[in-house]
Tab-separated table of C-alpha atoms in Angstrom:
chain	number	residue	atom	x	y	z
A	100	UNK	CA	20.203	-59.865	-16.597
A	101	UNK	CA	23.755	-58.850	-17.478
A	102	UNK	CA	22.988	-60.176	-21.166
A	103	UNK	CA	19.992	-58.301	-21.653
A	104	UNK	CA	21.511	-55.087	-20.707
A	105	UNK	CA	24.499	-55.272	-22.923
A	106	UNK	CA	21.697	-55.700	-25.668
A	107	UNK	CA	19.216	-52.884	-24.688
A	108	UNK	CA	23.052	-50.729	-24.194
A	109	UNK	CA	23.773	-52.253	-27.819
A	110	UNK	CA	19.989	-50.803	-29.326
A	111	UNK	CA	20.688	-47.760	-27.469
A	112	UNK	CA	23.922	-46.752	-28.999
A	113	UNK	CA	23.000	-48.073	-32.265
A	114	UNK	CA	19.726	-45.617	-32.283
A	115	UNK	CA	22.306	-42.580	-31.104
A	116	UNK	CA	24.793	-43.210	-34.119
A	117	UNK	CA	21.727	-43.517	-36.775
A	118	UNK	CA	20.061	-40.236	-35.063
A	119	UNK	CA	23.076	-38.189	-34.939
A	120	UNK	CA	24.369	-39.003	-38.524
A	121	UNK	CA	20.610	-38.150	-40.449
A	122	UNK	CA	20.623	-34.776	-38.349
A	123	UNK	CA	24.535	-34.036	-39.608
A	124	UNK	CA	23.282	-35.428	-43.320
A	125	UNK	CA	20.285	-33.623	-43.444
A	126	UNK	CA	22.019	-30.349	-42.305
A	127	UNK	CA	24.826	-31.418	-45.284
A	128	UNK	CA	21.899	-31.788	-47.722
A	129	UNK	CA	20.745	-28.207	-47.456
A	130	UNK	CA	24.556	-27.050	-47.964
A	131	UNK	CA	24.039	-28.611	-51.210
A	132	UNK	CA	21.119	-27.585	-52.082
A	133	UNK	CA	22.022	-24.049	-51.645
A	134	UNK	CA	25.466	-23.494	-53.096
A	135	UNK	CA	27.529	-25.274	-55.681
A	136	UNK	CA	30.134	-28.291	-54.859
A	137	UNK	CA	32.273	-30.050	-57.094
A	138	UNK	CA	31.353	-33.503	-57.217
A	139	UNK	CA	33.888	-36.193	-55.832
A	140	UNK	CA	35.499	-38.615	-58.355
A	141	UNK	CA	35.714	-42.293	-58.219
A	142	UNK	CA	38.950	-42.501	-57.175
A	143	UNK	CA	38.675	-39.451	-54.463
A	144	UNK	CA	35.851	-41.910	-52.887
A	145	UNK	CA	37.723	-44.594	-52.299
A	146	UNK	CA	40.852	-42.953	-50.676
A	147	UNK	CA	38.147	-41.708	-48.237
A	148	UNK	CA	37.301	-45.526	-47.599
A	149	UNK	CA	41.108	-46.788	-47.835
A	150	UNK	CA	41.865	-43.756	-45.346
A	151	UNK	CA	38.297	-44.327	-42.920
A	152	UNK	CA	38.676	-48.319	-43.449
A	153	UNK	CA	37.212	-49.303	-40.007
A	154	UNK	CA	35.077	-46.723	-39.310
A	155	UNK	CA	32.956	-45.583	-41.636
A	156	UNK	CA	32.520	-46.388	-45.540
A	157	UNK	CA	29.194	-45.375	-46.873
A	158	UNK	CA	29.593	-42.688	-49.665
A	159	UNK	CA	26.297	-41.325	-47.852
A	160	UNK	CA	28.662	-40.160	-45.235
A	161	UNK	CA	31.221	-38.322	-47.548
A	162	UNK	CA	29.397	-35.286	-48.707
A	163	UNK	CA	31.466	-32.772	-46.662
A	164	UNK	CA	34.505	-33.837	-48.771
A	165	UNK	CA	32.680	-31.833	-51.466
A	166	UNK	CA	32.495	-28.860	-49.441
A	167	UNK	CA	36.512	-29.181	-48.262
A	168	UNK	CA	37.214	-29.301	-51.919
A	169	UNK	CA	35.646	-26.705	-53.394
A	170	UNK	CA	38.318	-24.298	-50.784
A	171	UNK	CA	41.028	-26.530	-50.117
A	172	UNK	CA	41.232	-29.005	-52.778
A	173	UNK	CA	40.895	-32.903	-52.398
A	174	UNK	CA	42.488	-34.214	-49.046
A	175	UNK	CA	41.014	-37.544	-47.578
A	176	UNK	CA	42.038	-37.160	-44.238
A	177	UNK	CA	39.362	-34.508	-43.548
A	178	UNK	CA	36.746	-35.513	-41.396
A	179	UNK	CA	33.253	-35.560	-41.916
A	180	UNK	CA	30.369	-34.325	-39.251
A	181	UNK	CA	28.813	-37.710	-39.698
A	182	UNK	CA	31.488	-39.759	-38.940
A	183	UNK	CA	33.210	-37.423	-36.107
A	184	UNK	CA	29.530	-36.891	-34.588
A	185	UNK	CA	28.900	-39.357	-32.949
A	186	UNK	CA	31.790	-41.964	-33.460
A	187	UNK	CA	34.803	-40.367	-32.754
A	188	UNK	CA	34.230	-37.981	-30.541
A	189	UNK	CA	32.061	-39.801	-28.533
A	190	UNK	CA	35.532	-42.047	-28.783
A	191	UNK	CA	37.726	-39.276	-27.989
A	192	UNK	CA	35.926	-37.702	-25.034
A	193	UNK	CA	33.417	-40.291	-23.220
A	194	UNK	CA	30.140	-38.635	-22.819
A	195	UNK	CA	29.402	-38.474	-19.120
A	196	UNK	CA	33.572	-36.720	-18.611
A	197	UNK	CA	32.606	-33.816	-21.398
A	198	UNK	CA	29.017	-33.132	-19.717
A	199	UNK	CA	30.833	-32.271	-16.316
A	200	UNK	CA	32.398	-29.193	-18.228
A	201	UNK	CA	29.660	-27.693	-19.942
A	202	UNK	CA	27.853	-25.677	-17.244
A	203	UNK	CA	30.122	-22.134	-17.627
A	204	UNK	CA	28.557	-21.176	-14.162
A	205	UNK	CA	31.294	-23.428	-12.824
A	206	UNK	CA	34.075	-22.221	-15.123
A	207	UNK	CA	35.693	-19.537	-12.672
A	208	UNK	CA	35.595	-22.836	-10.022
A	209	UNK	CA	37.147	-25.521	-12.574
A	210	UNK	CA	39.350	-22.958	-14.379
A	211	UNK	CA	40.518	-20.652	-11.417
A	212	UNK	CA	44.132	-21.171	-13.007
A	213	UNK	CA	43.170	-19.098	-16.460
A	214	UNK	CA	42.624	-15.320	-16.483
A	215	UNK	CA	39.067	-14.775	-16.996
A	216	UNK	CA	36.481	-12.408	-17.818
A	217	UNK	CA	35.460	-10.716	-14.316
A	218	UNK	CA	32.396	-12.563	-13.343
A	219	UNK	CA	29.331	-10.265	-11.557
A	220	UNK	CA	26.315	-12.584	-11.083
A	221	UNK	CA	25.651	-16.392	-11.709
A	222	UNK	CA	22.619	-17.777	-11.409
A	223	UNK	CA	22.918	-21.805	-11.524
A	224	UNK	CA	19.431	-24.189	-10.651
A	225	UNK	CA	17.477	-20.954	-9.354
A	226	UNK	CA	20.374	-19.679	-6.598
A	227	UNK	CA	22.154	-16.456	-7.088
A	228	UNK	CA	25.729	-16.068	-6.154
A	229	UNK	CA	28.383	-12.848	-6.515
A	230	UNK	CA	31.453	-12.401	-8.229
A	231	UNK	CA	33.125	-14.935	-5.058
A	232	UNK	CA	30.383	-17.320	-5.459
A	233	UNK	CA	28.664	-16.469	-2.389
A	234	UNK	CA	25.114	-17.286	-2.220
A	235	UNK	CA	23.326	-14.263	-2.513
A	236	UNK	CA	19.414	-12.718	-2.857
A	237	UNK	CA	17.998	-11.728	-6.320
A	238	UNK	CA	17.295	-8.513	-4.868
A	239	UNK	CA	20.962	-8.698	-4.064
A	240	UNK	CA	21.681	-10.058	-7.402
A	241	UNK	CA	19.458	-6.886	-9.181
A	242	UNK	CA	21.060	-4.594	-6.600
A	243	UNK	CA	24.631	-5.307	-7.886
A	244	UNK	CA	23.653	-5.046	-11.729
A	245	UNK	CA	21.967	-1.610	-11.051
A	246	UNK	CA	25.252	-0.455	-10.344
A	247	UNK	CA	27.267	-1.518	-13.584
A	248	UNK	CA	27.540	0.530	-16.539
A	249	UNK	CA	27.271	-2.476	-19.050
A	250	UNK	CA	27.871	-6.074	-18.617
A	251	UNK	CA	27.116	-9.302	-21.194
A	252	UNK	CA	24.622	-12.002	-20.051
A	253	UNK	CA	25.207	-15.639	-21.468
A	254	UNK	CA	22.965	-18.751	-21.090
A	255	UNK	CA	25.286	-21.443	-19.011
A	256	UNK	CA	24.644	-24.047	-21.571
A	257	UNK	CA	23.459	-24.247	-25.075
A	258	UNK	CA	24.639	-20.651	-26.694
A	259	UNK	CA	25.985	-22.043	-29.819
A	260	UNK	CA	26.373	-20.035	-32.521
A	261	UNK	CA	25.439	-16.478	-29.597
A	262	UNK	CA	22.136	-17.770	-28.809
A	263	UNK	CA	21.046	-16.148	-26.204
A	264	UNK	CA	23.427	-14.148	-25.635
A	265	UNK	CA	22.768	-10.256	-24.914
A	266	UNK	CA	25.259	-7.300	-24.650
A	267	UNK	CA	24.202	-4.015	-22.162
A	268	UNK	CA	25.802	-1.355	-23.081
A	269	UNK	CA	24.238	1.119	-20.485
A	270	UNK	CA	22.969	1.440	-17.162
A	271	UNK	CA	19.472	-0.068	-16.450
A	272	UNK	CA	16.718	0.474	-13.923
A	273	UNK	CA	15.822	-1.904	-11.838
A	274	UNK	CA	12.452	-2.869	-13.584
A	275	UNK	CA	14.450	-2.844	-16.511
A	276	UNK	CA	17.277	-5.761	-14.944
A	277	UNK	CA	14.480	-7.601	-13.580
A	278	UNK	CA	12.566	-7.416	-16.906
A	279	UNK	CA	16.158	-9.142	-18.272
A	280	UNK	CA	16.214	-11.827	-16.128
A	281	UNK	CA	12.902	-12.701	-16.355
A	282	UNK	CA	13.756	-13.678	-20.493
A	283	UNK	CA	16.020	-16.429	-18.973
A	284	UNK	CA	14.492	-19.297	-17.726
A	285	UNK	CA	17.515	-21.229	-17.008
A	286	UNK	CA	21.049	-20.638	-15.308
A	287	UNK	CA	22.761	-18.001	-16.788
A	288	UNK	CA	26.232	-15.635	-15.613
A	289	UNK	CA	26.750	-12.186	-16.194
A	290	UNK	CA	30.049	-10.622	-16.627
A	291	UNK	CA	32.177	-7.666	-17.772
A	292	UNK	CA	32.251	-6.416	-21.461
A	293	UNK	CA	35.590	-7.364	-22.294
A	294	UNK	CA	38.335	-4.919	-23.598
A	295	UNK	CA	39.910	-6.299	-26.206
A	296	UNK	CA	43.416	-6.205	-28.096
A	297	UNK	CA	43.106	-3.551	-31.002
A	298	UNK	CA	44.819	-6.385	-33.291
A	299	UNK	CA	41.399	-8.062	-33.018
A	300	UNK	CA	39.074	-5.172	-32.386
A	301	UNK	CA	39.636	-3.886	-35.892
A	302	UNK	CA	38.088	-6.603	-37.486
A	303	UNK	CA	34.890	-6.023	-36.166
A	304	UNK	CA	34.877	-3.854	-33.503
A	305	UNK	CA	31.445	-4.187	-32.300
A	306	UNK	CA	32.071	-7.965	-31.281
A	307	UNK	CA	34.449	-9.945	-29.047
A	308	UNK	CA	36.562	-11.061	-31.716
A	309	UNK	CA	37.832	-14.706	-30.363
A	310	UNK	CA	40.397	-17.324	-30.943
A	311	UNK	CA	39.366	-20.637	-31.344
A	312	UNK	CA	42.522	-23.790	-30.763
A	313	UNK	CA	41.531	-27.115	-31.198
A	314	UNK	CA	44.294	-29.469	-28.794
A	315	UNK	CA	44.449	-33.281	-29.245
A	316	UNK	CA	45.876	-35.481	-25.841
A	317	UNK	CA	46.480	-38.507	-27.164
A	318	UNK	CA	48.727	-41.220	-26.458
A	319	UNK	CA	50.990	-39.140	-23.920
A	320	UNK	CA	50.937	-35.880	-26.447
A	321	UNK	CA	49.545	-32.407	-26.430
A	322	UNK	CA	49.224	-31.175	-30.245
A	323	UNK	CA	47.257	-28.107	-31.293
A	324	UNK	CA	45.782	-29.021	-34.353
A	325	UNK	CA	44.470	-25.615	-35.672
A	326	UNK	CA	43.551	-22.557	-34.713
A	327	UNK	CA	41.179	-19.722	-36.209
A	328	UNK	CA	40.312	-16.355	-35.711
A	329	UNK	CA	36.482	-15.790	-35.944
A	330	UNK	CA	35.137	-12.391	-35.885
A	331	UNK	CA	31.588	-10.776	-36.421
A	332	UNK	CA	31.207	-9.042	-39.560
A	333	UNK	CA	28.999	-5.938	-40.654
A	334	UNK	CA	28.903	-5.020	-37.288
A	335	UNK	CA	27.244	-7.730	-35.399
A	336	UNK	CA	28.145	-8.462	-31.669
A	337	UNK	CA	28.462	-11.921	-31.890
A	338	UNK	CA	31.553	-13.704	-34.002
A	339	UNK	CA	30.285	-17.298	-34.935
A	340	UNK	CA	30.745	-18.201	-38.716
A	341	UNK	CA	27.277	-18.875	-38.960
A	342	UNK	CA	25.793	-15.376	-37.604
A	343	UNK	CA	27.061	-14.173	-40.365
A	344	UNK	CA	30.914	-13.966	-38.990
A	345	UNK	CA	34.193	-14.888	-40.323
A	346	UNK	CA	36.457	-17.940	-39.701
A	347	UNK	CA	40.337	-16.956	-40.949
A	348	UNK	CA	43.217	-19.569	-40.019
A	349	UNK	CA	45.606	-18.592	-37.966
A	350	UNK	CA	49.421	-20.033	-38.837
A	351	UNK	CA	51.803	-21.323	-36.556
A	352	UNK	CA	53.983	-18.197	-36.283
A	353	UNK	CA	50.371	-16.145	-35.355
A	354	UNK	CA	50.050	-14.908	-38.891
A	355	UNK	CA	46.509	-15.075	-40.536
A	356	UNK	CA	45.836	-16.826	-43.815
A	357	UNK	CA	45.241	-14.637	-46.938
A	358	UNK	CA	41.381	-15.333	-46.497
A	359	UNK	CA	38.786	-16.451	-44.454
A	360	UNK	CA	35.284	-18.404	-44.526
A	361	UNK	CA	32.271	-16.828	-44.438
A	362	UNK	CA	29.000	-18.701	-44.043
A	363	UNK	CA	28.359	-18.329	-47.888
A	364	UNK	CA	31.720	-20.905	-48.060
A	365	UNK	CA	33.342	-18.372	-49.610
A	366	UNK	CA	36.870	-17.088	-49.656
A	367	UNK	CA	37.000	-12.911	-48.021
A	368	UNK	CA	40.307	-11.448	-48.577
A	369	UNK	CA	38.827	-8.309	-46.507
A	370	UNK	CA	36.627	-7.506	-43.693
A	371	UNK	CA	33.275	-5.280	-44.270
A	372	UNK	CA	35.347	-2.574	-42.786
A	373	UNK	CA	38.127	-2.547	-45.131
A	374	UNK	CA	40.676	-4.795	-43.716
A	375	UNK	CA	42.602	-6.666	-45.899
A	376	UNK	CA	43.513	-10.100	-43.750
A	377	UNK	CA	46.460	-11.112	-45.550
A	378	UNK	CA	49.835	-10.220	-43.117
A	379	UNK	CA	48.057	-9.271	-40.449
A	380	UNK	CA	48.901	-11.045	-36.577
A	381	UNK	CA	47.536	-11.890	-33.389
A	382	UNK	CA	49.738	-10.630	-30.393
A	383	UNK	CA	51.332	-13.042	-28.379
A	384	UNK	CA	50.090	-16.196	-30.138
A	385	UNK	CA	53.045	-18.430	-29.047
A	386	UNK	CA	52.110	-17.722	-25.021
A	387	UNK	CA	48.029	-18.593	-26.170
A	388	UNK	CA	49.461	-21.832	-27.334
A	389	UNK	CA	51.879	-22.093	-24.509
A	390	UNK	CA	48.841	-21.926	-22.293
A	391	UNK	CA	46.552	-25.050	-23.921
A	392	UNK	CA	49.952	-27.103	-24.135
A	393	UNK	CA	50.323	-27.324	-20.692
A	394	UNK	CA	46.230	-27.036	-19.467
A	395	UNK	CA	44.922	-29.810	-21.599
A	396	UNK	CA	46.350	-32.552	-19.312
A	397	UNK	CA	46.228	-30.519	-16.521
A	398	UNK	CA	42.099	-29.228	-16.711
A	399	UNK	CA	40.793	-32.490	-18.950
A	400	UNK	CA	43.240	-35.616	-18.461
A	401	UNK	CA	40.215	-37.905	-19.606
A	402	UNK	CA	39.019	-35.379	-22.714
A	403	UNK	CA	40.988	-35.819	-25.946
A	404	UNK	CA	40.512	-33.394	-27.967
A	405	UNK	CA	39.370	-29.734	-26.599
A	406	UNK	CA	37.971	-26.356	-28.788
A	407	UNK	CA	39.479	-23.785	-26.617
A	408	UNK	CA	37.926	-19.791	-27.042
A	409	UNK	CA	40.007	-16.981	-25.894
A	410	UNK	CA	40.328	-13.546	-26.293
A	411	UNK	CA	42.779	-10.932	-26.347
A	412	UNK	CA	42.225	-8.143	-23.796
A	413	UNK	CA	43.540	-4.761	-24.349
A	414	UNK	CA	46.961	-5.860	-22.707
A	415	UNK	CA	47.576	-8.358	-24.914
A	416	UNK	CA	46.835	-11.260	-22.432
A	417	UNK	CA	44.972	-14.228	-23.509
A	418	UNK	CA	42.077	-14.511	-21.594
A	419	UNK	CA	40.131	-17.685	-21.330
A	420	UNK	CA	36.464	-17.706	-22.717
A	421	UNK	CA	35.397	-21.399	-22.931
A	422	UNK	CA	35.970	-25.172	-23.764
A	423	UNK	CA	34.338	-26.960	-25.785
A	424	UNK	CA	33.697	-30.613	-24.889
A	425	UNK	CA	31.110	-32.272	-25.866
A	426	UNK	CA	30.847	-31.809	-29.595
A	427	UNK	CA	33.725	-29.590	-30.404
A	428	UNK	CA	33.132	-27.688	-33.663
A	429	UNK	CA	35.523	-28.967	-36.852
A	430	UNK	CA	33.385	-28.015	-39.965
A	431	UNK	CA	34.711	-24.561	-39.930
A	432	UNK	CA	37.854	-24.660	-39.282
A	433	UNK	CA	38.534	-27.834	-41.540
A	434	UNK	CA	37.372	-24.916	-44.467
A	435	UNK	CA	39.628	-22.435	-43.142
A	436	UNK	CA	42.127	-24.601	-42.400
A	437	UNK	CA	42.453	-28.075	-43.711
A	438	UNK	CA	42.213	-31.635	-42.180
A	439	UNK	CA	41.660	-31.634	-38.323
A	440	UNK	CA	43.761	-34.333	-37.472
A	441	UNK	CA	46.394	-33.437	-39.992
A	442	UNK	CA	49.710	-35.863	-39.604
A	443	UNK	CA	47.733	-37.363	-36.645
A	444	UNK	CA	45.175	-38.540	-38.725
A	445	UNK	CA	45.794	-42.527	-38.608
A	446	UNK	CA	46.763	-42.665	-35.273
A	447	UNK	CA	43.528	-41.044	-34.049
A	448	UNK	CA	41.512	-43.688	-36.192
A	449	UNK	CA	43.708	-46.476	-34.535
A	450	UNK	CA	42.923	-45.331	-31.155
A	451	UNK	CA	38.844	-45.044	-32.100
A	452	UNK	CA	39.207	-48.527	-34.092
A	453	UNK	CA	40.270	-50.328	-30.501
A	454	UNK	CA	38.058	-49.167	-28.776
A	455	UNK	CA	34.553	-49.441	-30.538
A	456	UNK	CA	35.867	-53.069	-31.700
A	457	UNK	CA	36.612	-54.168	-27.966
């Protein structure tokens, strides 16, 4: 019995890697089919082998090099979607840990330690609860919402790229909240509009303008491998690279690149509203790191690598957004910002190497 479940385990994860890499191709295919890549040399391919050896060596897999090249220049150490998704992070953070932190109806529970965005209504499996998480009526719920002045509702899961989500920027009536909730058929919170630092506002200041810091735990050690600032663009409310936003790396010392990536992959030296990027800083940066040094072990001991979002409120404290876990997204901030795993890059593969050969 034992036997035939390690095989039907075996078919199972086999069918996951094939799925998973012909969605992440396919989505790579239309890239190229829409803009203009250099192509990669001979000898370019097979440092990507020499530097993958062990995990993956297909040139089928290798397209995104083209895109990390036509910014960046040629570095083999970047990684691509089909080979991160679903080998190594599936490697990096087993699948059943990252699923416990997905729900963000549970985030002011599990992360009670961060300064958050002041929560007013949850609703999680059809049960409304408060700002205390106190079970509460939807009349109650309705009741409460009535009385706010504006507020930003979020699907729990699944609001990549601002799906979803919906900014009120006035009071409603009652039909009006109901109406609102009605549009969402699954869990959902509902919190303040946050106030953010002018240092990010002016970007865009019709969107949350958010920090996103990718941390690797591995072997005993907290690194943060990079960090971005993305913010909306043309006066959107939501700041994801592909609604349109930017993504601009952020240095170690806090100090933004020259440029950032827009969803065209190309380089913007200023924002729609006339802000030129280069020199300009985000407040604080070295406490924001300070912050994901010491809560990566602390929050997600079994997750390796973590895409933290914060924000900047309008006292210049960091204040915690979300983690990513399952999938945390690299493609953008590789462009803005080079290979994910940087100086780490072998000993991550050496870690994922022992463990899908074991």
């Amino acid at each position: 019995m034992s036997f035939i479940k390690k095989i039907l385990t075996s078919l199972r994860d086999q069918y996951t890697v094939v799925n998973t890499r012909k969605r992440w191709t396919n989505e790579e295919k239309m890239y190229l089919r829409r803009f203009y890549f250099p192509e990669l040399t001979k000898e370019e391919i097979h440092e990507i082998q020499q530097e993958w050896k062990g995990i993956a060596v297909s040139k089928r897999l290798f397209n995104a090099h083209r895109f990390y090249k036509k910014i960046n220049g040629f570095d083999a150490r970047y990684l691509a979607m089909p080979v991160y998704d679903p080998i190594i992070i599936r490697t990096l953070n087993p699948f059943q840990d990252a699923c416990v932190f997905v729900n963000k109806g549970f985030f002011e529970v599990l992360f009670a330690g961060l300064k958050q965005p002041q929560l007013y209504i949850k609703r999680l499996d059809g049960h409304y609860f408060d700002s205390r998480s106190a079970l509460i009526t939807k009349d109650e719920a309705i009741t409460t919402l009535c009385k706010k002045e504006q507020f930003i509702i979020k699907p729990s899961v699944n609001s990549h790229g601002g799906a979803g989500i919906k900014l009120v920027k006035y009071r409603r009536s009652r039909l009006e909240i109901e109406s609102l909730i009605a549009e969402y058929k699954g869990d959902f919170i509902i919190q303040e509009i946050l106030d953010q630092h002018p240092d990010t506002a002016k970007f865009n200041p019709e969107s949350l303008n958010t920090i996103r810091v990718i941390s690797l735990f591995l072997n005993g050690k907290v690194t943060i491998l990079k960090s971005a600032l993305r913010c909306g663009q043309n006066g959107a409310e939501v700041d994801n690279a592909t609604s349109g936003g930017l993504m601009i790396n952020i240095k170690e010392d806090g100090f933004l690149e020259n440029f950032g990536i827009d969803s065209q992959f190309e380089k913007i030296f200023e924002t729609h509203n006339g802000v030129k990027i280069s020199g300009q800083r985000i407040v604080d940066f070295p406490k924001l790191k300070e912050i994901i040094m010491l809560n990566h072990p602390k929050l997600y001991p079994s997750l390796h690598l973590i895409a933290w979002d914060f924000a900047i409120n309008s006292e210049g404290e960091p204040v915690f957004i979300e983690g990513n876990t399952k999938v945390p997204g690299i493609f953008w901030i590789q462009l803005c910002g080079g290979p994910i795993f940087g100086d780490r890059t072998q000993e991550v593969i050496e870690y994922v190497k022992k463990r899908i050969h074991d």
